[in-house]
Coordinates of C-alpha atoms in Angstrom, one line a residue:
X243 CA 166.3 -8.8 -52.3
X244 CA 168.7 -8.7 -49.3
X245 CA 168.2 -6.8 -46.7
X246 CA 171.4 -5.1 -44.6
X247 CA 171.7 -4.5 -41.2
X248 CA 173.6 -1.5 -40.1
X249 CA 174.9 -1.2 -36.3
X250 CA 176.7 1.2 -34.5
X251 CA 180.4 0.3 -34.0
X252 CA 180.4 1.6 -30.5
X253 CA 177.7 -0.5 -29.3
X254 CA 179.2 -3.6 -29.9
X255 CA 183.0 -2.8 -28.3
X256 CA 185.8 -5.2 -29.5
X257 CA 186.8 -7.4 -27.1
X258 CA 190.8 -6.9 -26.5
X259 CA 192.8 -10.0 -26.1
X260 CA 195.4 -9.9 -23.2
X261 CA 199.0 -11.7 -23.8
X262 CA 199.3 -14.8 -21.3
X263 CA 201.5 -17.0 -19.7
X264 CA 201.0 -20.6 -18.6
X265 CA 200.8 -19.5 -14.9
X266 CA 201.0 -16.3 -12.4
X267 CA 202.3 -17.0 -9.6
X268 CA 201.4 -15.0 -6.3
X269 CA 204.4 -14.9 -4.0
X270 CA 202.5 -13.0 -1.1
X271 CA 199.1 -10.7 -0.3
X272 CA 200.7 -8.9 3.1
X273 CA 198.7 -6.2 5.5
X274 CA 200.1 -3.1 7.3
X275 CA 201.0 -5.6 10.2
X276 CA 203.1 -7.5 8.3
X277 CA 205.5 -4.4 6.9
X278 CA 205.5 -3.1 10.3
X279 CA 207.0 -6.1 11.5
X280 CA 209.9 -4.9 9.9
X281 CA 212.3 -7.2 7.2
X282 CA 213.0 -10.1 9.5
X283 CA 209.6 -10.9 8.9
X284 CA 209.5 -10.4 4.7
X285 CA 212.4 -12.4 5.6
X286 CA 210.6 -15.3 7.1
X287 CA 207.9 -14.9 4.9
X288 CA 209.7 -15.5 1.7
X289 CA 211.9 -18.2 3.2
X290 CA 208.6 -20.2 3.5
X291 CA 207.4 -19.1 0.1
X292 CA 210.4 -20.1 -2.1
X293 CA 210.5 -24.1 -2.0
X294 CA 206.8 -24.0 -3.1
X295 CA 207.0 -21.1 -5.6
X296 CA 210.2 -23.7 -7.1
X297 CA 207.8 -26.7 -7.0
X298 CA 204.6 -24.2 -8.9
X299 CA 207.0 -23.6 -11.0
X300 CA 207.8 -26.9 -11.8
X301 CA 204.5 -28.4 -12.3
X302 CA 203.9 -25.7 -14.9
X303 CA 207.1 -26.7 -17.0
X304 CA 205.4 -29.9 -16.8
X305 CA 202.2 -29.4 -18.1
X306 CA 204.0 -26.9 -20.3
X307 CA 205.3 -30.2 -22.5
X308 CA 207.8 -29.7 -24.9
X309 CA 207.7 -25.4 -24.4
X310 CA 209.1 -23.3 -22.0
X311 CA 206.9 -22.2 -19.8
X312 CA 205.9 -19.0 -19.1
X313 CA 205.3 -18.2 -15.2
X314 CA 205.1 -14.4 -13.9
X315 CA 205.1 -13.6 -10.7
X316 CA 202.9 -10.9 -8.6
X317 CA 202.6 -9.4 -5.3
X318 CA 199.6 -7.5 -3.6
X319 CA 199.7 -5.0 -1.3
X320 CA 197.2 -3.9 1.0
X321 CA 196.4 0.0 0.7
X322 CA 192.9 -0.3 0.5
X323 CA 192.0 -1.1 4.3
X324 CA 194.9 0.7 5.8
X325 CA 197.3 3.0 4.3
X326 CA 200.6 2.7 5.7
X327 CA 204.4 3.9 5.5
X328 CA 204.7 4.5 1.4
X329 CA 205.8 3.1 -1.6
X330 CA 209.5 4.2 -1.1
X331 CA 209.7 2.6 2.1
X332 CA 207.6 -0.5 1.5
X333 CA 208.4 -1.5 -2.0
X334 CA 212.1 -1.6 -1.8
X335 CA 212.6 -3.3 1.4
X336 CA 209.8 -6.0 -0.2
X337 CA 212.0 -6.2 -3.7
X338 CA 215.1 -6.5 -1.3
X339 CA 214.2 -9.4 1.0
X340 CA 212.5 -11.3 -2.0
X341 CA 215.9 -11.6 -3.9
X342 CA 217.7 -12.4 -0.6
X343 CA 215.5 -15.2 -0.7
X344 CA 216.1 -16.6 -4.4
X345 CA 212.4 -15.1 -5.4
X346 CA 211.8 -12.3 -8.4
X347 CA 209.0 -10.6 -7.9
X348 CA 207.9 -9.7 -12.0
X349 CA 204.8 -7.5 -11.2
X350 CA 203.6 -5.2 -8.0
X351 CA 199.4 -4.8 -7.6
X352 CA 197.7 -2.2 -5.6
X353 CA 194.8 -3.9 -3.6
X354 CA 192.7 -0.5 -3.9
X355 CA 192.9 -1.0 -7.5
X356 CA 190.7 -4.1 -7.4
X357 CA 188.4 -1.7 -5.9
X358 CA 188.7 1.6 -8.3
X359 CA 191.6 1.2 -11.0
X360 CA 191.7 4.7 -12.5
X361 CA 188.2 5.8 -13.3
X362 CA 186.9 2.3 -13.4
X363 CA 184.8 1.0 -10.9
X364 CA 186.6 -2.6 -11.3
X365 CA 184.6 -3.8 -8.2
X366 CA 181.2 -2.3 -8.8
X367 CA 181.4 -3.9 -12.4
X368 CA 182.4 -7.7 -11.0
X369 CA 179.6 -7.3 -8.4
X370 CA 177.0 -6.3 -11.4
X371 CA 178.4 -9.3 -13.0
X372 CA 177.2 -11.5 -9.9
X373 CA 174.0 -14.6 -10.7
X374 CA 173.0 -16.1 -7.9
X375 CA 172.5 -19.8 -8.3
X376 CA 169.1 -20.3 -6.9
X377 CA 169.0 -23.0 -4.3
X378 CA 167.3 -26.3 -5.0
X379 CA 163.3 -25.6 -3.7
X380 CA 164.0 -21.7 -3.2
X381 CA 160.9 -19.2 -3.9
X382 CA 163.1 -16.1 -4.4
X383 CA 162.0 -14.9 -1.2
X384 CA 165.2 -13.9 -0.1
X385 CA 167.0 -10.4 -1.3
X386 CA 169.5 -10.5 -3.8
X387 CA 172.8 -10.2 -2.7
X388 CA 172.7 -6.7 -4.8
X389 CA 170.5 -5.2 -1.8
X390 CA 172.2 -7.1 0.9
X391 CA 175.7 -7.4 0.2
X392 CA 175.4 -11.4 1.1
X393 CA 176.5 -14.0 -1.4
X394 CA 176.1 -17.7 0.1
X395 CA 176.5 -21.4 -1.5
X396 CA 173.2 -22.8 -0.8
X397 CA 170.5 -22.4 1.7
X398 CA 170.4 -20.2 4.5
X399 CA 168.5 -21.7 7.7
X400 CA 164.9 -20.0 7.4
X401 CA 165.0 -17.1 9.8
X402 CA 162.3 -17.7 12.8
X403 CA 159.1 -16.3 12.6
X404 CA 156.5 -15.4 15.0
X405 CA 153.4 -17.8 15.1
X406 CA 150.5 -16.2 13.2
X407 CA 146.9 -17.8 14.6
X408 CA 145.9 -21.5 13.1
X409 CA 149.8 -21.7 12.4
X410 CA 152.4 -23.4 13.6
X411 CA 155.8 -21.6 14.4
X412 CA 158.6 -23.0 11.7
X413 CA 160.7 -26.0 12.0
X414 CA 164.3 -24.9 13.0
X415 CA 166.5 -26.7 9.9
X416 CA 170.3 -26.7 9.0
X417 CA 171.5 -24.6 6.2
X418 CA 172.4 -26.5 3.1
X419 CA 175.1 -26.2 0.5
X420 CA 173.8 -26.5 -3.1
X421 CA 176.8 -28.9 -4.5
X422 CA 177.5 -30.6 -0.9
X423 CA 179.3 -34.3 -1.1
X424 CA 177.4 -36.2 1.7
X425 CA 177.8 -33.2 4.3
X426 CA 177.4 -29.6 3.6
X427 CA 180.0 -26.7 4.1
X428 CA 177.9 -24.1 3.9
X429 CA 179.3 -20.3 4.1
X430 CA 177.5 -17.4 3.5
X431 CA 180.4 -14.4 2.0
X432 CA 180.0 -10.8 3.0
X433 CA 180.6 -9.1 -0.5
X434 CA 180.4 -5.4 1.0
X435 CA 179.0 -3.1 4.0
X436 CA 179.1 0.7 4.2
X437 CA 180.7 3.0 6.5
X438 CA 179.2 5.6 8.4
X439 CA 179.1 7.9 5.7
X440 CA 177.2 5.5 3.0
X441 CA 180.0 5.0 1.6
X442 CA 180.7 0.9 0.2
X443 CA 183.8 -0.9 1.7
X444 CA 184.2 -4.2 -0.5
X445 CA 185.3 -6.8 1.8
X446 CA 189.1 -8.2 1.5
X447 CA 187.3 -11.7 0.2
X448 CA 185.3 -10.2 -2.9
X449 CA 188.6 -7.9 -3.6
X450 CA 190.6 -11.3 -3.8
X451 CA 188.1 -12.3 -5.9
X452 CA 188.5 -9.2 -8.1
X453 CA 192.2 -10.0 -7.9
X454 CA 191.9 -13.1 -9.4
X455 CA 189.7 -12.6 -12.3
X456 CA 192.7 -9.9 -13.5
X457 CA 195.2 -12.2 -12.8
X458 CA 193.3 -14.8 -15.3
X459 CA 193.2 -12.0 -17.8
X460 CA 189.3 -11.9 -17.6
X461 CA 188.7 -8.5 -16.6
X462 CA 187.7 -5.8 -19.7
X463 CA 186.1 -2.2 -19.4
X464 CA 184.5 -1.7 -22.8
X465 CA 185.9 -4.4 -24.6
X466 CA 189.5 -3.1 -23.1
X467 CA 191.8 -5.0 -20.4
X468 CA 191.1 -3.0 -17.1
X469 CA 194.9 -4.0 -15.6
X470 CA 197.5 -2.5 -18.0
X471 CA 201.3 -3.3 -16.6
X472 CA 203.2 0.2 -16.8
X473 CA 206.9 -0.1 -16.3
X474 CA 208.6 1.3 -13.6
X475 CA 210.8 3.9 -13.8
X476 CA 212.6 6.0 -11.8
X477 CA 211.9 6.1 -7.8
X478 CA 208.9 4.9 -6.2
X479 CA 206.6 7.7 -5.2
X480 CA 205.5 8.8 -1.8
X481 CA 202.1 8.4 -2.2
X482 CA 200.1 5.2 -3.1
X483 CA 197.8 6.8 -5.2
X484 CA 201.1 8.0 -7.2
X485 CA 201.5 4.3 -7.5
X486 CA 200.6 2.5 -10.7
X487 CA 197.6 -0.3 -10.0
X488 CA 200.0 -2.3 -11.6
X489 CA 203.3 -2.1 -11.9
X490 CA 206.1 -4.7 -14.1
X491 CA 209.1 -4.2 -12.2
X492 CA 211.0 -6.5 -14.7
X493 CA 210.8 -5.8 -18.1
X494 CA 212.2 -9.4 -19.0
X495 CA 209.1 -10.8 -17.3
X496 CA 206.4 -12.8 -18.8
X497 CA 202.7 -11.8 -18.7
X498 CA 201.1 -10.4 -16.1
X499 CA 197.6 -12.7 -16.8
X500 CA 197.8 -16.0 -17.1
X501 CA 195.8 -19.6 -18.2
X502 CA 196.2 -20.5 -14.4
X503 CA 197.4 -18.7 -11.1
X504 CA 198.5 -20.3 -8.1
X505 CA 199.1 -18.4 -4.8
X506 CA 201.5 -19.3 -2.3
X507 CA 199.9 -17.4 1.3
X508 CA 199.8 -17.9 4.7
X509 CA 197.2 -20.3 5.9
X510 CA 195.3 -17.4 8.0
X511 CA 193.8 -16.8 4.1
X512 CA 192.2 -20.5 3.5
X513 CA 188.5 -19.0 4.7
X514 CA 189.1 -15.4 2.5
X515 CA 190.0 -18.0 -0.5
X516 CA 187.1 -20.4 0.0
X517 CA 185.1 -17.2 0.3
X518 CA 187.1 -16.6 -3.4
X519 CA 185.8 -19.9 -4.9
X520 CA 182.0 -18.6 -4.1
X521 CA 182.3 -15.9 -5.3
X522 CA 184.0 -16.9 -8.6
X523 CA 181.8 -19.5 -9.2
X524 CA 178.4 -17.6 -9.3
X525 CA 180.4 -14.4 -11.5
X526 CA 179.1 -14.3 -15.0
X527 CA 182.8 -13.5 -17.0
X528 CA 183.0 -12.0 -20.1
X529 CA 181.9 -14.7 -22.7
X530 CA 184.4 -13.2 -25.7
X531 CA 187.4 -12.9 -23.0
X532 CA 186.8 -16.6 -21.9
X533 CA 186.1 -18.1 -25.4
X534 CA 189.7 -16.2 -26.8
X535 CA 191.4 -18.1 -23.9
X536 CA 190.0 -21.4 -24.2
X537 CA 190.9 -20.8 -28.4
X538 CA 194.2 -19.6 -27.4
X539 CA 194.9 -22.3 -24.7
X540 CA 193.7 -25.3 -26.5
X541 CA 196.3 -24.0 -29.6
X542 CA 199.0 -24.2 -27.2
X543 CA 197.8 -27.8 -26.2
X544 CA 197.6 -26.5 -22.7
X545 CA 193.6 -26.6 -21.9
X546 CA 192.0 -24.9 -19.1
X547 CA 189.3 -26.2 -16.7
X548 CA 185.6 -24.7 -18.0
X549 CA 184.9 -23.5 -14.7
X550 CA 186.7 -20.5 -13.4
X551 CA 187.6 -21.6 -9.7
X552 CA 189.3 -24.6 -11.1
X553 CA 191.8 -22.5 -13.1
X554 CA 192.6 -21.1 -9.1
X555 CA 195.3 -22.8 -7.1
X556 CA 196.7 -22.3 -3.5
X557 CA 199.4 -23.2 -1.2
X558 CA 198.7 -22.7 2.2
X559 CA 201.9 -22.9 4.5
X560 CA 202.5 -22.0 7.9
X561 CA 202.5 -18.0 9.2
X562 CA 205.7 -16.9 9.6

């Protein structure tokens, strides 16, 4: 006899594949300050950015081999922390002082939308997502960073403790990162707080790290890709939240999500990105979305690192 087994269709969602390219490239993350300095500054900004988007750019033609290469490029605005001016204003001026500079941008990203993108609560689902490596001698002792917010890289220093009788008080000792190379960098990321009203306010280092994951095309709601790129059309909108989360301002461009990403930013964001890299690295991905890109990847003859963080690349350069 054989024996069938009958499952519901729903409860086992199909995994969506994404299209890719060989590498998105971020051509800037800017802040209310930045689009109130007005379009000397964009001007600046993407001056600085252009020699190493051309040399990103190059590198992935090279790895590329004998194909052409597929690089898109993105740009992230801030209108989560602070909503400023509005997307009729900003955008334009951003699309006008990028092409003055030689630089395309392919696709536009809301920074709220790594927070809430539609009716998905992107964020809330990465964080759920979160396995804390558990330091080397730990007693799970300490919260999770589910109840406090607080994702670190190793050990914390043991918080002091009053002296109970017969006992002596503890030792003072040094945190300790998990992986350290002869001396430790430890860092201890802030995932989230609330505001006054109990309300959670993701902090701009998980949101990057958010950002990331759907620039690698490993982000799915129910089996489906959470960033869908809707062409623009028309004029942009007065309000943000009449804004797209992401936008493909050029319908010639190639994917949005990519095999790699490298992001060209000021070097005030090196501590947000290391923050990035521990975050990424303890973030349980979706198997079926990782296993299609490594299939897809290794097709092309282009394989990608195993470990998430390594498929992330940065250039730092000075602040305009």
């Amino acid at each position: 006899m054989t024996e069938a087994v009958f499952r519901e269709t729903t409860a086992e969602p199909r995994t969506q594949a994404v299209p890719l390219s060989h590498l998105s490239l971020e051509l800037g993350h800017l802040y209310m300050e930045d689009f109130e300095a007005g379009p000397e500054h964009l001007r600046r900004h993407f001056a600085r950015v252009r020699p190493w988007a051309e040399a990103a750019r190059a590198f992935a033609a090279d790895r590329a081999g004998r194909r052409r290469a597929r690089v898109s490029t993105c740009f992230l605005v801030d209108d989560y922390f602070t909503r400023f001016a509005s997307p009729a204003e900003v955008v334009p001026m951003l699309l006008a002082e990028a092409e003055r500079a030689g630089l395309t941008v392919d696709y536009l990203a809301r920074e709220s939308a790594c927070a809430v993108s539609g009716k998905v609560p992107v964020a809330e689902a990465v964080a759920g997502r979160i396995v804390e490596e558990p330091p080397p001698g730990s007693y799970g002792h300490r919260p999770s960073a589910a109840q406090t917010g607080w994702l670190a890289n190793g050990v914390r220093s043991p918080t002091a403790r009053a002296p109970q009788a017969m006992r002596k008080a503890a030792v003072w000792e040094p945190p300790r990162e998990t992986a350290a190379r002869r001396h430790s960098v430890f860092l201890d990321v802030e995932l989230w707080n609330e505001t006054p009203d109990g309300e959670r306010l993701w902090s701009c280092p998980f949101l990057a790290a958010v950002w990331q994951l759907a620039r690698l095309g490993l982000l799915r709601h129910q089996g489906e890709p959470v960033f869908d790129p809707q062409p623009h059309t028309g004029a942009f909108p007065d309000e943000w939240d009449d804004l797209p989360p992401l936008v493909r301002l050029d319908p010639r461009a190639d994917p949005f999500a990519a095999y790699r990403t490298c992001s060209v930013l000021p070097s005030r964001f090196l501590p947000v990105e290391h923050a990035v890299r521990v975050v990424l690295d303890q973030t349980d991905v979706d198997r079926e979305a990782l296993r299609q890109i490594a299939e897809r990847s290794a097709g092309e003859g282009v394989p990608v690192p195993g470990p998430v963080a390594d498929r992330v690349s940065y250039v730092f350069c000075e602040e305009t």
